[in-house]
Amino acid sequence: SPWLKFLDQSCDAGETAGMPGASDFKVKDLVYVPCEGKVPFLAGLVQHIEGSEAVIQVADEQLRFPLGELRRRFKRDDGATCDDNTALVHLNDATILENLKARHEADDIYTYTASVLLAVNPYKDVKGLYGESQCKRYRGKHIGALPPHPYAIADTAYRALVRDRKNQGFIISGESGAGKTETAKIVMEYLGYVSGSTNQKTEQIQRRVQQAQPILESFGNAVTMRNNNSSRFGKYNRIFFDETGTLVDAGVTTYLLESSRVVTHGNLERSYHCFYEMLSGLAEEKVSQWQ
C-alpha cells in the first residue's frame, strides 16, 4: 500500500539571499543592520555612503557598516504581515525574521515560504487552531487558499498520494524545542481524519499510533536547558493507506538515541523521563535511600 513517511530530525538554519551590492543603496534608504545582542537586526536609515561603507542612523546613534552587511527594509504602516515570505517586498534574512516575529506576536505561528511551512513555537495553546472543525476547513483546499497550517501541507500530500499512487513524505526539522514532535502529531491527526474513521479497524490504528507517543517520549525524551520534553532520538512514522485512501496500518521506527544521557547529562538537564517516572511510584522512604 502507498504510505506516508515523516522524518523528524534537527538541522542547522541556513542563510537567505537578498543582499544588494554597493551600488544598490542610496541616502535615506530604509535598511536593517546586524546586531550582536539578543536582537539579530536593528532598523536603520542610510545617512551617508562613503566608498564600500555606509553611515547608518540607528535610534539615536550613527554607526558605520560595510554595504555588504546591509539588508533592505520595508516600513509597515498598517501592521499587516505576509502569509508567504516570498510575497515580501524585500526578501532577505532580516525581513523574514521580522515577518515571523510580527506574525508570532499576533498568534499567527505558521508562515509559508512557497510550499515550505515555517512554524514558530508559541509555547502556549492557541485557541481554535486545531481540531475537527479546522480539519474540515482545510480538506480539499490548495496551499494558499487558507492561512498557513500543517493541515494544508498534509492535505496536499494526501491528495497526491490518492491521485498519483505515489509515496509521499514529510521532513519535519528544527532545533530543540521548535515543536517537531507536536507538529508530527498534528499532521498524523489530520491524516487520520481525512482518511475517514468509518470503521473499527481504522479507529483502532489511529488510537494505537496516538497511544504509542507517550511511551516513546517516556523512553526517548528528556528535560534539557531549552525544552522540558526534548526528543533525544529521531523517528520515522509510516502510515499505510489502501487504494481508496483509507488508513490500514502504521508503524514507527526509531534511530540515533542519545544513549550517553543514561549515565551523564548537562547541568540543569535530566536523564530520560522513564527513570523519574519509576521513582515517582516509590514511597518517600524508598526514594530517600537513593538520594
mmCIF file of C-alpha atoms in Angstrom:
data_model
loop_
_atom_site.group_PDB
_atom_site.id
_atom_site.type_symbol
_atom_site.label_atom_id
_atom_site.label_comp_id
_atom_site.label_asym_id
_atom_site.label_seq_id
_atom_site.Cartn_x
_atom_site.Cartn_y
_atom_site.Cartn_z
ATOM 1 C CA SER A 1 0.000 0.000 0.000
ATOM 2 C CA PRO A 2 1.143 3.583 -0.502
ATOM 3 C CA TRP A 3 2.490 5.108 2.645
ATOM 4 C CA LEU A 4 3.420 8.440 4.090
ATOM 5 C CA LYS A 5 6.695 8.849 5.897
ATOM 6 C CA PHE A 6 7.745 11.560 8.314
ATOM 7 C CA LEU A 7 11.375 12.304 9.044
ATOM 8 C CA ASP A 8 11.866 14.012 12.409
ATOM 9 C CA GLN A 9 15.348 15.458 12.580
ATOM 10 C CA SER A 10 17.300 18.556 13.549
ATOM 11 C CA CYS A 11 19.114 20.756 11.108
ATOM 12 C CA ASP A 12 21.014 23.990 11.156
ATOM 13 C CA ALA A 13 19.252 27.108 9.958
ATOM 14 C CA GLY A 14 20.550 28.346 6.616
ATOM 15 C CA GLU A 15 21.052 31.892 5.478
ATOM 16 C CA THR A 16 18.815 33.522 2.917
ATOM 17 C CA ALA A 17 19.891 35.521 -0.089
ATOM 18 C CA GLY A 18 18.975 39.095 -0.904
ATOM 19 C CA MET A 19 21.974 41.200 -0.001
ATOM 20 C CA PRO A 20 22.321 44.044 -2.524
ATOM 21 C CA GLY A 21 25.629 45.294 -3.853
ATOM 22 C CA ALA A 22 27.226 48.638 -3.039
ATOM 23 C CA SER A 23 25.643 50.418 -5.986
ATOM 24 C CA ASP A 24 22.118 49.466 -4.891
ATOM 25 C CA PHE A 25 21.960 51.668 -1.797
ATOM 26 C CA LYS A 26 21.443 55.414 -1.575
ATOM 27 C CA VAL A 27 20.913 58.021 1.119
ATOM 28 C CA LYS A 28 17.591 57.767 3.014
ATOM 29 C CA ASP A 29 17.162 54.069 2.199
ATOM 30 C CA LEU A 30 15.482 52.011 4.910
ATOM 31 C CA VAL A 31 17.735 49.165 5.997
ATOM 32 C CA TYR A 32 18.394 46.542 8.638
ATOM 33 C CA VAL A 33 21.875 46.277 10.153
ATOM 34 C CA PRO A 34 23.317 43.249 12.033
ATOM 35 C CA CYS A 35 23.408 43.358 15.814
ATOM 36 C CA GLU A 36 25.457 41.214 18.197
ATOM 37 C CA GLY A 37 22.888 41.456 21.007
ATOM 38 C CA LYS A 38 19.720 39.433 21.616
ATOM 39 C CA VAL A 39 18.106 41.009 18.544
ATOM 40 C CA PRO A 40 19.814 39.856 15.310
ATOM 41 C CA PHE A 41 18.999 43.015 13.311
ATOM 42 C CA LEU A 42 18.175 46.645 14.039
ATOM 43 C CA ALA A 43 16.216 49.046 11.856
ATOM 44 C CA GLY A 44 18.179 51.949 10.444
ATOM 45 C CA LEU A 45 18.314 54.724 7.854
ATOM 46 C CA VAL A 46 21.196 55.374 5.433
ATOM 47 C CA GLN A 47 22.732 58.797 6.186
ATOM 48 C CA HIS A 48 25.926 58.750 4.102
ATOM 49 C CA ILE A 49 27.688 56.407 1.702
ATOM 50 C CA GLU A 50 31.469 56.507 1.728
ATOM 51 C CA GLY A 51 33.057 54.045 -0.667
ATOM 52 C CA SER A 52 32.251 50.497 0.426
ATOM 53 C CA GLU A 53 30.773 51.641 3.762
ATOM 54 C CA ALA A 54 27.664 53.481 4.901
ATOM 55 C CA VAL A 55 26.803 55.579 7.933
ATOM 56 C CA ILE A 56 23.508 54.361 9.347
ATOM 57 C CA GLN A 57 21.210 56.148 11.769
ATOM 58 C CA VAL A 58 20.167 53.529 14.348
ATOM 59 C CA ALA A 59 17.926 55.013 17.058
ATOM 60 C CA ASP A 60 19.979 57.912 18.479
ATOM 61 C CA GLU A 61 23.319 56.694 17.147
ATOM 62 C CA GLN A 62 25.143 56.888 13.851
ATOM 63 C CA LEU A 63 27.052 53.694 13.111
ATOM 64 C CA ARG A 64 29.306 52.652 10.237
ATOM 65 C CA PHE A 65 28.704 49.347 8.391
ATOM 66 C CA PRO A 66 30.067 47.701 5.241
ATOM 67 C CA LEU A 67 27.495 47.905 2.476
ATOM 68 C CA GLY A 68 27.554 44.122 2.148
ATOM 69 C CA GLU A 69 26.090 43.770 5.657
ATOM 70 C CA LEU A 70 23.012 45.905 4.981
ATOM 71 C CA ARG A 71 19.588 44.415 4.300
ATOM 72 C CA ARG A 72 16.800 46.352 2.672
ATOM 73 C CA ARG A 73 13.795 47.178 4.833
ATOM 74 C CA PHE A 74 10.171 47.954 4.045
ATOM 75 C CA LYS A 75 8.191 50.063 6.509
ATOM 76 C CA ARG A 76 4.858 48.588 7.559
ATOM 77 C CA ASP A 77 2.429 51.383 8.387
ATOM 78 C CA ASP A 78 -0.674 49.198 8.626
ATOM 79 C CA GLY A 79 0.849 46.383 10.702
ATOM 80 C CA ALA A 80 -0.034 43.807 8.033
ATOM 81 C CA THR A 81 2.080 40.674 7.654
ATOM 82 C CA CYS A 82 2.603 38.199 4.811
ATOM 83 C CA ASP A 83 1.268 34.634 4.895
ATOM 84 C CA ASP A 84 4.043 33.738 2.464
ATOM 85 C CA ASN A 85 7.565 35.105 2.837
ATOM 86 C CA THR A 86 8.029 35.080 -0.927
ATOM 87 C CA ALA A 87 5.460 37.911 -1.102
ATOM 88 C CA LEU A 88 7.659 40.262 0.952
ATOM 89 C CA VAL A 89 8.754 43.448 -0.811
ATOM 90 C CA HIS A 90 12.393 42.674 0.092
ATOM 91 C CA LEU A 91 13.287 39.032 0.641
ATOM 92 C CA ASN A 92 16.268 38.584 2.942
ATOM 93 C CA ASP A 93 17.015 37.037 6.320
ATOM 94 C CA ALA A 94 16.162 40.218 8.252
ATOM 95 C CA THR A 95 12.762 40.792 6.626
ATOM 96 C CA ILE A 96 11.870 37.110 7.014
ATOM 97 C CA LEU A 97 12.683 37.230 10.727
ATOM 98 C CA GLU A 98 10.725 40.481 11.116
ATOM 99 C CA ASN A 99 7.707 38.953 9.379
ATOM 100 C CA LEU A 100 7.856 35.801 11.512
ATOM 101 C CA LYS A 101 8.175 37.867 14.683
ATOM 102 C CA ALA A 102 5.203 40.088 13.820
ATOM 103 C CA ARG A 103 3.056 37.065 12.960
ATOM 104 C CA HIS A 104 4.100 35.237 16.129
ATOM 105 C CA GLU A 105 3.064 38.214 18.249
ATOM 106 C CA ALA A 106 -0.388 38.021 16.609
ATOM 107 C CA ASP A 107 -0.591 34.244 17.302
ATOM 108 C CA ASP A 108 -0.134 33.526 13.585
ATOM 109 C CA ILE A 109 2.526 30.925 14.278
ATOM 110 C CA TYR A 110 2.628 29.425 10.766
ATOM 111 C CA THR A 111 4.097 31.062 7.651
ATOM 112 C CA TYR A 112 4.762 29.727 4.175
ATOM 113 C CA THR A 113 7.904 30.146 2.155
ATOM 114 C CA ALA A 114 6.475 28.898 -1.138
ATOM 115 C CA SER A 115 5.450 25.290 -0.326
ATOM 116 C CA VAL A 116 7.585 25.084 2.822
ATOM 117 C CA LEU A 117 5.798 25.698 6.128
ATOM 118 C CA LEU A 118 7.661 27.545 8.887
ATOM 119 C CA ALA A 119 6.429 27.271 12.485
ATOM 120 C CA VAL A 120 7.404 29.388 15.495
ATOM 121 C CA ASN A 121 6.571 27.651 18.766
ATOM 122 C CA PRO A 122 4.081 29.793 20.752
ATOM 123 C CA TYR A 123 4.723 27.852 23.998
ATOM 124 C CA LYS A 124 1.013 28.143 24.753
ATOM 125 C CA ASP A 125 -2.306 26.879 23.432
ATOM 126 C CA VAL A 126 -3.679 28.936 20.546
ATOM 127 C CA LYS A 127 -7.451 28.638 20.765
ATOM 128 C CA GLY A 128 -9.249 27.275 17.724
ATOM 129 C CA LEU A 129 -6.107 26.435 15.759
ATOM 130 C CA TYR A 130 -6.630 22.670 15.647
ATOM 131 C CA GLY A 131 -9.426 20.138 15.882
ATOM 132 C CA GLU A 132 -12.124 18.630 13.696
ATOM 133 C CA SER A 133 -13.622 21.977 12.661
ATOM 134 C CA GLN A 134 -10.256 23.122 11.303
ATOM 135 C CA CYS A 135 -9.727 19.757 9.605
ATOM 136 C CA LYS A 136 -12.997 20.306 7.750
ATOM 137 C CA ARG A 137 -11.887 23.760 6.625
ATOM 138 C CA TYR A 138 -8.623 22.539 5.090
ATOM 139 C CA ARG A 139 -9.897 19.363 3.479
ATOM 140 C CA GLY A 140 -9.538 19.586 -0.304
ATOM 141 C CA LYS A 141 -8.069 23.111 -0.232
ATOM 142 C CA HIS A 142 -4.899 24.052 -2.101
ATOM 143 C CA ILE A 143 -1.930 25.571 -0.283
ATOM 144 C CA GLY A 144 -2.515 29.319 -0.008
ATOM 145 C CA ALA A 145 -6.319 29.145 -0.127
ATOM 146 C CA LEU A 146 -6.424 29.377 3.682
ATOM 147 C CA PRO A 147 -3.961 30.653 6.298
ATOM 148 C CA PRO A 148 -0.733 28.619 6.604
ATOM 149 C CA HIS A 149 -1.223 25.394 8.554
ATOM 150 C CA PRO A 150 0.195 21.842 8.826
ATOM 151 C CA TYR A 151 -3.257 20.614 7.799
ATOM 152 C CA ALA A 152 -2.782 22.259 4.384
ATOM 153 C CA ILE A 153 0.570 20.525 3.833
ATOM 154 C CA ALA A 154 -0.871 17.193 4.986
ATOM 155 C CA ASP A 155 -3.942 17.561 2.762
ATOM 156 C CA THR A 156 -1.822 18.291 -0.304
ATOM 157 C CA ALA A 157 0.314 15.210 0.319
ATOM 158 C CA TYR A 158 -2.716 13.007 0.961
ATOM 159 C CA ARG A 159 -4.474 14.079 -2.244
ATOM 160 C CA ALA A 160 -1.275 13.463 -4.243
ATOM 161 C CA LEU A 161 -0.989 10.034 -2.641
ATOM 162 C CA VAL A 162 -4.519 9.040 -3.612
ATOM 163 C CA ARG A 163 -4.417 10.673 -7.056
ATOM 164 C CA ASP A 164 -0.941 9.671 -8.240
ATOM 165 C CA ARG A 165 -0.495 6.442 -6.245
ATOM 166 C CA LYS A 166 2.996 7.595 -5.228
ATOM 167 C CA ASN A 167 4.527 7.561 -1.770
ATOM 168 C CA GLN A 168 4.640 10.957 -0.063
ATOM 169 C CA GLY A 169 6.995 12.164 2.655
ATOM 170 C CA PHE A 170 7.335 14.998 5.144
ATOM 171 C CA ILE A 171 10.554 16.337 6.638
ATOM 172 C CA ILE A 172 9.870 17.969 9.989
ATOM 173 C CA SER A 173 13.048 19.633 11.219
ATOM 174 C CA GLY A 174 14.155 22.267 13.681
ATOM 175 C CA GLU A 175 16.197 22.921 16.794
ATOM 176 C CA SER A 176 15.346 21.556 20.229
ATOM 177 C CA GLY A 177 12.025 22.941 21.442
ATOM 178 C CA ALA A 178 10.917 24.089 17.999
ATOM 179 C CA GLY A 179 7.895 21.781 18.088
ATOM 180 C CA LYS A 180 8.889 18.908 15.785
ATOM 181 C CA THR A 181 7.218 16.193 17.861
ATOM 182 C CA GLU A 182 3.997 18.169 18.268
ATOM 183 C CA THR A 183 3.902 19.014 14.563
ATOM 184 C CA ALA A 184 4.230 15.322 13.678
ATOM 185 C CA LYS A 185 1.251 14.604 15.948
ATOM 186 C CA ILE A 186 -0.768 17.374 14.274
ATOM 187 C CA VAL A 187 -0.035 16.012 10.791
ATOM 188 C CA MET A 188 -0.904 12.470 11.828
ATOM 189 C CA GLU A 189 -4.126 13.710 13.424
ATOM 190 C CA TYR A 190 -5.176 15.290 10.133
ATOM 191 C CA LEU A 191 -4.271 12.225 8.073
ATOM 192 C CA GLY A 192 -6.354 10.103 10.393
ATOM 193 C CA TYR A 193 -9.273 12.484 9.900
ATOM 194 C CA VAL A 194 -9.042 12.875 6.131
ATOM 195 C CA SER A 195 -8.690 9.126 5.548
ATOM 196 C CA GLY A 196 -12.078 8.614 7.165
ATOM 197 C CA SER A 197 -12.719 6.967 10.530
ATOM 198 C CA THR A 198 -15.602 4.928 9.197
ATOM 199 C CA ASN A 199 -14.685 1.517 10.541
ATOM 200 C CA GLN A 200 -13.450 -0.006 13.771
ATOM 201 C CA LYS A 201 -10.066 -1.045 12.352
ATOM 202 C CA THR A 202 -9.226 2.483 11.223
ATOM 203 C CA GLU A 203 -10.169 3.912 14.604
ATOM 204 C CA GLN A 204 -8.053 1.257 16.326
ATOM 205 C CA ILE A 205 -4.972 2.071 14.224
ATOM 206 C CA GLN A 206 -5.341 5.785 14.919
ATOM 207 C CA ARG A 207 -5.715 5.108 18.620
ATOM 208 C CA ARG A 208 -2.680 2.818 18.750
ATOM 209 C CA VAL A 209 -0.466 5.352 16.956
ATOM 210 C CA GLN A 210 -1.561 8.089 19.331
ATOM 211 C CA GLN A 211 -1.129 5.872 22.386
ATOM 212 C CA ALA A 212 2.405 4.905 21.317
ATOM 213 C CA GLN A 213 3.621 8.500 21.504
ATOM 214 C CA PRO A 214 3.693 8.810 25.325
ATOM 215 C CA ILE A 215 5.631 5.527 25.556
ATOM 216 C CA LEU A 216 8.217 6.701 23.023
ATOM 217 C CA GLU A 217 8.506 10.022 24.829
ATOM 218 C CA SER A 218 8.944 8.294 28.184
ATOM 219 C CA PHE A 219 11.972 6.309 26.998
ATOM 220 C CA GLY A 220 13.361 8.802 24.472
ATOM 221 C CA ASN A 221 12.579 12.305 25.766
ATOM 222 C CA ALA A 222 14.297 14.299 28.488
ATOM 223 C CA VAL A 223 14.476 17.713 30.106
ATOM 224 C CA THR A 224 17.080 19.986 28.503
ATOM 225 C CA MET A 225 18.019 23.609 29.009
ATOM 226 C CA ARG A 226 15.636 24.678 26.248
ATOM 227 C CA ASN A 227 12.862 22.106 26.348
ATOM 228 C CA ASN A 228 11.151 20.152 29.122
ATOM 229 C CA ASN A 229 10.162 17.393 26.697
ATOM 230 C CA SER A 230 13.015 17.241 24.198
ATOM 231 C CA SER A 231 13.157 14.230 21.860
ATOM 232 C CA ARG A 232 16.673 12.802 22.072
ATOM 233 C CA PHE A 233 16.176 10.454 19.132
ATOM 234 C CA GLY A 234 14.929 10.502 15.561
ATOM 235 C CA LYS A 235 11.951 8.616 14.267
ATOM 236 C CA TYR A 236 10.266 7.580 11.048
ATOM 237 C CA ASN A 237 6.488 7.489 11.282
ATOM 238 C CA ARG A 238 4.960 5.425 8.494
ATOM 239 C CA ILE A 239 1.237 5.353 7.748
ATOM 240 C CA PHE A 240 -0.192 2.964 5.168
ATOM 241 C CA PHE A 241 -3.337 3.504 3.110
ATOM 242 C CA ASP A 242 -5.251 1.212 0.757
ATOM 243 C CA GLU A 243 -6.325 2.023 -2.795
ATOM 244 C CA THR A 244 -9.311 4.039 -1.576
ATOM 245 C CA GLY A 245 -7.173 6.215 0.701
ATOM 246 C CA THR A 246 -8.343 4.523 3.911
ATOM 247 C CA LEU A 247 -5.832 4.156 6.739
ATOM 248 C CA VAL A 248 -4.967 0.446 7.125
ATOM 249 C CA ASP A 249 -1.689 0.272 9.068
ATOM 250 C CA ALA A 250 1.023 2.324 10.745
ATOM 251 C CA GLY A 251 4.488 1.908 12.222
ATOM 252 C CA VAL A 252 7.211 3.862 13.998
ATOM 253 C CA THR A 253 10.954 3.279 13.558
ATOM 254 C CA THR A 254 13.374 4.990 15.944
ATOM 255 C CA TYR A 255 17.076 5.718 15.467
ATOM 256 C CA LEU A 256 20.060 7.603 16.921
ATOM 257 C CA LEU A 257 19.020 7.532 20.596
ATOM 258 C CA GLU A 258 21.324 9.729 22.687
ATOM 259 C CA SER A 259 22.440 6.790 24.851
ATOM 260 C CA SER A 260 25.088 8.791 26.733
ATOM 261 C CA ARG A 261 22.272 10.657 28.508
ATOM 262 C CA VAL A 262 21.545 7.498 30.520
ATOM 263 C CA VAL A 263 24.753 7.974 32.529
ATOM 264 C CA THR A 264 25.600 11.650 32.124
ATOM 265 C CA HIS A 265 23.895 14.922 31.247
ATOM 266 C CA GLY A 266 24.480 18.644 31.482
ATOM 267 C CA ASN A 267 23.815 20.887 34.452
ATOM 268 C CA LEU A 268 20.078 21.657 34.941
ATOM 269 C CA GLU A 269 19.231 18.842 32.498
ATOM 270 C CA ARG A 270 17.880 15.371 33.246
ATOM 271 C CA SER A 271 18.082 11.792 32.019
ATOM 272 C CA TYR A 272 15.134 10.133 30.296
ATOM 273 C CA HIS A 273 11.634 10.563 31.712
ATOM 274 C CA CYS A 274 11.194 6.830 32.396
ATOM 275 C CA PHE A 275 13.690 6.843 35.292
ATOM 276 C CA TYR A 276 11.860 9.638 37.112
ATOM 277 C CA GLU A 277 8.500 8.053 36.357
ATOM 278 C CA MET A 278 9.664 4.812 38.000
ATOM 279 C CA LEU A 279 10.911 6.674 41.067
ATOM 280 C CA SER A 280 7.665 8.629 41.377
ATOM 281 C CA GLY A 281 5.893 5.369 42.256
ATOM 282 C CA LEU A 282 8.119 4.652 45.237
ATOM 283 C CA ALA A 283 7.322 5.569 48.804
ATOM 284 C CA GLU A 284 9.227 8.587 50.146
ATOM 285 C CA GLU A 285 11.408 6.478 52.464
ATOM 286 C CA LYS A 286 12.477 4.351 49.489
ATOM 287 C CA VAL A 287 13.284 7.411 47.387
ATOM 288 C CA SER A 288 15.383 8.878 50.201
ATOM 289 C CA GLN A 289 17.613 5.772 50.153
ATOM 290 C CA TRP A 290 18.638 6.622 46.602
ATOM 291 C CA GLN A 291 19.453 10.260 47.236
#
